[in-house]
Amino acid sequence: MTTSKRIVSVILSVAMVASVSTVFAGAVNTEEREKAQEIVSAVTDNALKEDLSVSEIQKDVKALEERMIDTDSISVYDINEDGHVVYAYILDEDIATVYVDTWEGTEGDTYLRLKEEEHINVFCFKPDGSIYLNGAKVEVQTTSGMVADQAAFGNGSGGIEPMAGMYSSFYLNPLPNTTFSSYTGAQTLYDSTALTNLANTLSAIGVAGAVVLVTNAWGGLVAKIGQSIFNSVITSAMQQLVSKAPNARGITFTDYRKAHPNNNSTSMRFRHDVKSVPNTGMAVTKYYYEDRYPT
């Protein structure tokens, strides 16, 4: 190939990559804009509606989704004195409405303020992935692996080698024809995240603040099992922990996987035990279920 042809080839390759990236970004932006338009359309206060900008709401939608806020559960509440749109956020029907606003810092930081009854928390998410809560950096440690009994249960699948191309679905209730106690395999695979050196106690942070903190710190598990399942598990745990361990300033969350005895190479079922251990007070364990099958 001549030099001129190589140059043309490189230019075409770069153009193709740029084109694909633009198409993908355009699709994402379209979804965000449609969501923003839905949010604005739902506002019934005409005076408030006139002060809203779809493009600004779209920026907020992007920021909130990146910070693990379910934008299907928000609505415009007001515009505060800082000029930020304040959203009413329904995290759970058993929790008081949470009021949220977000803005960008001068160094690429994203700020998120949550108000849940008397609890007010300001999060700062840095470009390097670090998280600050009310001005203090949150120490986050993540680990994963297998527990000591791995020899008995091999790869954590109940001693069965799974076939390639398996797909997992996740549920809050036991899978069909199983019960909670059906999953008799030893605890094998685990995924753990520890939050330490919290500036405030759990009782001061409140349920919504704690859920947002954990969801953003444990992003790998959220991506794996889905935000809806994760939020349900962690919200339920936090509702108990805030009352059982009100003075805790650190928590370790560990997701253990237990196999069903009837697992085979083409069908596998697991119960996941998510254990939340505060540095003071009582631990809480919540559960979800995994169904693995060929794609």
XYZ file of C-alpha atoms in Angstrom:
295
model
C 0.000 0.000 0.000
C 1.365 3.419 -0.912
C 1.814 6.162 1.668
C -1.083 8.192 0.238
C -3.412 5.175 0.386
C -2.385 4.461 3.995
C -3.180 8.064 4.921
C -6.590 7.837 3.245
C -7.251 4.540 5.060
C -6.416 6.060 8.445
C -8.601 9.090 7.748
C -11.516 6.857 6.768
C -11.072 4.710 9.887
C -11.064 7.746 12.151
C -14.119 9.113 10.373
C -15.981 5.813 10.852
C -15.191 5.719 14.582
C -16.253 9.343 14.963
C -19.476 8.601 13.073
C -20.359 5.613 15.292
C -19.573 7.611 18.436
C -21.751 10.476 17.230
C -24.671 8.133 16.506
C -24.381 6.532 19.955
C -24.119 9.892 21.723
C -27.065 11.141 19.709
C -29.205 8.192 20.844
C -28.316 8.816 24.480
C -29.012 12.550 24.152
C -32.371 11.811 22.515
C -33.419 9.618 25.452
C -32.349 12.255 27.948
C -34.186 14.986 26.068
C -37.361 12.899 25.829
C -37.171 12.287 29.580
C -36.651 16.028 30.175
C -39.659 16.853 28.007
C -41.782 14.346 29.945
C -40.735 15.911 33.237
C -41.553 19.431 32.048
C -44.871 18.339 30.521
C -45.951 16.847 33.855
C -45.666 20.218 35.644
C -49.147 21.608 36.332
C -48.089 24.962 37.814
C -48.002 27.184 34.726
C -45.937 29.915 36.394
C -43.297 27.394 37.406
C -43.467 25.718 34.011
C -42.644 28.994 32.242
C -39.386 29.238 34.190
C -38.220 25.762 33.187
C -35.819 25.006 30.359
C -35.906 21.600 28.701
C -32.175 21.833 27.971
C -31.393 22.552 31.637
C -33.658 19.721 32.772
C -31.866 17.473 30.286
C -28.518 18.320 31.898
C -30.001 17.482 35.299
C -31.395 14.179 33.993
C -27.937 13.183 32.777
C -26.295 14.167 36.075
C -28.926 12.425 38.214
C -28.796 9.194 36.220
C -24.992 9.151 36.474
C -25.405 9.444 40.248
C -27.845 6.499 40.344
C -31.033 8.526 40.843
C -34.006 6.887 39.112
C -35.345 9.679 36.890
C -38.594 7.753 36.382
C -39.310 8.558 40.041
C -38.714 12.323 39.995
C -40.900 15.343 39.294
C -40.268 19.083 39.393
C -41.034 20.550 42.821
C -39.647 24.078 42.715
C -36.752 26.348 41.739
C -34.598 27.276 44.735
C -32.829 30.533 45.542
C -29.679 29.276 43.813
C -31.614 28.899 40.585
C -31.450 25.097 40.695
C -34.486 23.012 39.832
C -35.526 21.016 42.894
C -37.007 17.590 42.190
C -39.319 15.522 44.356
C -37.869 12.010 44.415
C -39.891 8.964 45.488
C -37.218 6.495 46.564
C -39.653 4.156 48.294
C -43.310 4.393 49.259
C -42.374 3.871 52.933
C -39.909 6.787 52.922
C -40.797 10.473 53.000
C -40.408 12.332 49.709
C -36.788 13.302 49.076
C -35.991 16.695 47.535
C -33.001 16.741 45.202
C -31.054 19.341 43.288
C -27.794 19.044 41.371
C -25.174 21.362 39.906
C -21.692 21.357 38.412
C -18.590 22.579 40.219
C -15.764 24.591 38.726
C -13.378 21.630 38.425
C -15.642 19.037 36.841
C -17.230 18.054 40.154
C -20.886 17.057 40.329
C -22.835 18.124 43.399
C -25.984 16.461 44.645
C -28.052 17.795 47.544
C -30.698 15.624 49.187
C -33.261 16.724 51.753
C -35.226 13.989 53.542
C -37.281 15.475 56.361
C -34.646 16.950 58.731
C -31.737 15.226 56.950
C -29.777 17.378 54.500
C -26.755 15.879 52.726
C -24.499 17.380 50.088
C -22.505 14.950 47.963
C -19.556 15.933 45.809
C -18.497 13.445 43.144
C -14.991 14.091 41.829
C -13.801 13.252 38.295
C -11.315 10.767 39.812
C -14.208 8.747 41.292
C -13.818 9.899 44.889
C -16.906 10.781 46.909
C -17.253 13.538 49.497
C -20.166 13.673 51.912
C -20.819 16.997 53.632
C -17.277 18.117 52.914
C -15.454 14.990 54.107
C -14.004 12.318 51.838
C -15.617 8.879 52.143
C -13.107 6.034 52.267
C -14.253 3.228 49.963
C -12.636 -0.232 49.821
C -13.880 -2.940 47.457
C -12.889 -6.608 47.393
C -14.169 -9.772 45.734
C -13.240 -13.439 45.605
C -14.188 -16.774 47.137
C -14.632 -17.787 50.764
C -12.686 -20.566 52.476
C -14.980 -23.425 51.446
C -14.310 -22.910 47.731
C -12.647 -26.332 47.459
C -15.973 -27.993 48.168
C -17.887 -25.843 45.711
C -15.324 -25.278 42.990
C -16.185 -22.164 41.018
C -19.068 -21.139 43.244
C -21.662 -22.745 40.995
C -22.339 -25.696 43.256
C -19.470 -27.764 41.893
C -20.757 -27.507 38.304
C -18.700 -26.013 35.502
C -21.048 -23.628 33.638
C -21.213 -23.656 29.868
C -20.057 -20.589 27.974
C -22.519 -17.835 27.090
C -24.623 -17.856 30.247
C -27.011 -14.988 30.994
C -28.281 -13.931 34.443
C -31.603 -12.443 35.527
C -32.172 -11.170 39.046
C -35.273 -11.182 41.260
C -36.307 -10.135 44.765
C -38.289 -13.330 45.465
C -37.283 -17.029 45.323
C -37.322 -18.480 41.830
C -40.176 -20.801 40.725
C -40.265 -24.177 42.491
C -37.760 -22.996 45.094
C -37.986 -21.467 48.565
C -35.613 -19.405 50.657
C -34.251 -22.555 52.323
C -33.799 -24.427 49.008
C -30.404 -22.852 48.466
C -28.298 -25.155 50.603
C -24.922 -24.602 48.945
C -22.169 -23.043 51.026
C -21.501 -19.322 50.649
C -18.905 -19.098 47.917
C -18.409 -16.079 45.669
C -18.494 -12.717 47.365
C -18.323 -9.046 46.456
C -17.684 -6.559 49.238
C -17.608 -2.779 49.680
C -16.618 -1.024 52.903
C -17.423 2.614 53.663
C -15.384 4.105 56.484
C -14.639 7.438 58.098
C -18.113 8.868 57.517
C -18.409 12.493 58.596
C -21.888 11.856 59.991
C -23.632 9.026 61.789
C -26.228 6.947 59.969
C -29.046 8.577 61.928
C -27.821 11.992 60.755
C -27.409 10.901 57.131
C -30.848 9.273 56.932
C -32.118 6.527 54.672
C -32.052 8.345 51.311
C -28.577 9.787 51.865
C -27.239 6.392 52.874
C -28.807 4.704 49.838
C -27.285 7.237 47.424
C -23.900 6.847 49.114
C -23.899 3.038 48.921
C -25.299 2.938 45.386
C -22.532 5.184 44.066
C -19.787 3.438 46.042
C -20.880 -0.059 44.937
C -21.393 0.779 41.267
C -20.022 -2.559 40.048
C -22.803 -4.530 41.702
C -25.428 -2.022 40.556
C -24.294 -2.508 36.958
C -24.455 -6.280 37.386
C -27.873 -6.771 38.984
C -29.670 -3.591 37.905
C -30.547 -0.438 39.785
C -34.099 -1.466 40.650
C -33.081 -4.693 42.439
C -30.104 -3.022 44.113
C -32.173 -0.061 45.352
C -34.811 -2.366 46.817
C -32.234 -4.447 48.689
C -30.187 -1.518 49.998
C -33.185 0.681 50.838
C -34.691 -2.129 52.891
C -31.375 -2.660 54.684
C -30.870 1.044 55.369
C -34.341 1.469 56.815
C -33.354 -1.044 59.504
C -29.755 0.087 59.953
C -30.652 3.721 60.607
C -32.645 2.582 63.644
C -30.498 -0.412 64.685
C -27.114 1.266 64.270
C -27.837 5.011 64.509
C -24.335 5.927 65.676
C -22.435 3.960 63.027
C -19.864 5.884 60.996
C -18.871 2.986 58.779
C -20.501 -0.035 57.129
C -19.250 -3.085 55.267
C -21.573 -4.605 52.676
C -20.905 -8.116 51.412
C -22.831 -9.980 48.721
C -22.488 -13.767 49.218
C -23.778 -16.255 46.640
C -25.299 -19.624 47.629
C -25.964 -22.312 45.020
C -29.097 -24.439 44.559
C -28.314 -28.194 44.818
C -30.007 -28.974 41.478
C -27.712 -26.715 39.455
C -26.364 -28.174 36.236
C -24.205 -26.908 33.393
C -27.138 -25.291 31.546
C -29.313 -24.039 34.421
C -28.112 -22.450 37.638
C -29.946 -20.761 40.466
C -28.536 -18.839 43.398
C -29.606 -16.962 46.479
C -27.589 -13.843 47.225
C -27.209 -12.841 50.871
C -26.316 -9.163 51.187
C -24.945 -8.640 54.689
C -24.604 -5.088 55.989
C -22.313 -4.808 59.009
C -22.053 -1.388 60.709
C -19.052 -0.544 62.888
C -21.501 -0.223 65.792
C -24.926 -1.763 66.304
C -26.591 -4.794 64.730
C -25.960 -6.269 61.265
C -28.755 -6.685 58.718
C -29.022 -9.248 55.898
C -31.240 -8.899 52.826
C -31.685 -11.242 49.866
C -32.147 -11.440 46.113
C -32.047 -14.317 43.625
C -30.180 -15.104 40.403
C -31.274 -17.310 37.516
C -28.496 -18.235 35.040
C -29.258 -19.831 31.693
C -27.794 -20.028 28.168
C -28.100 -16.948 25.978
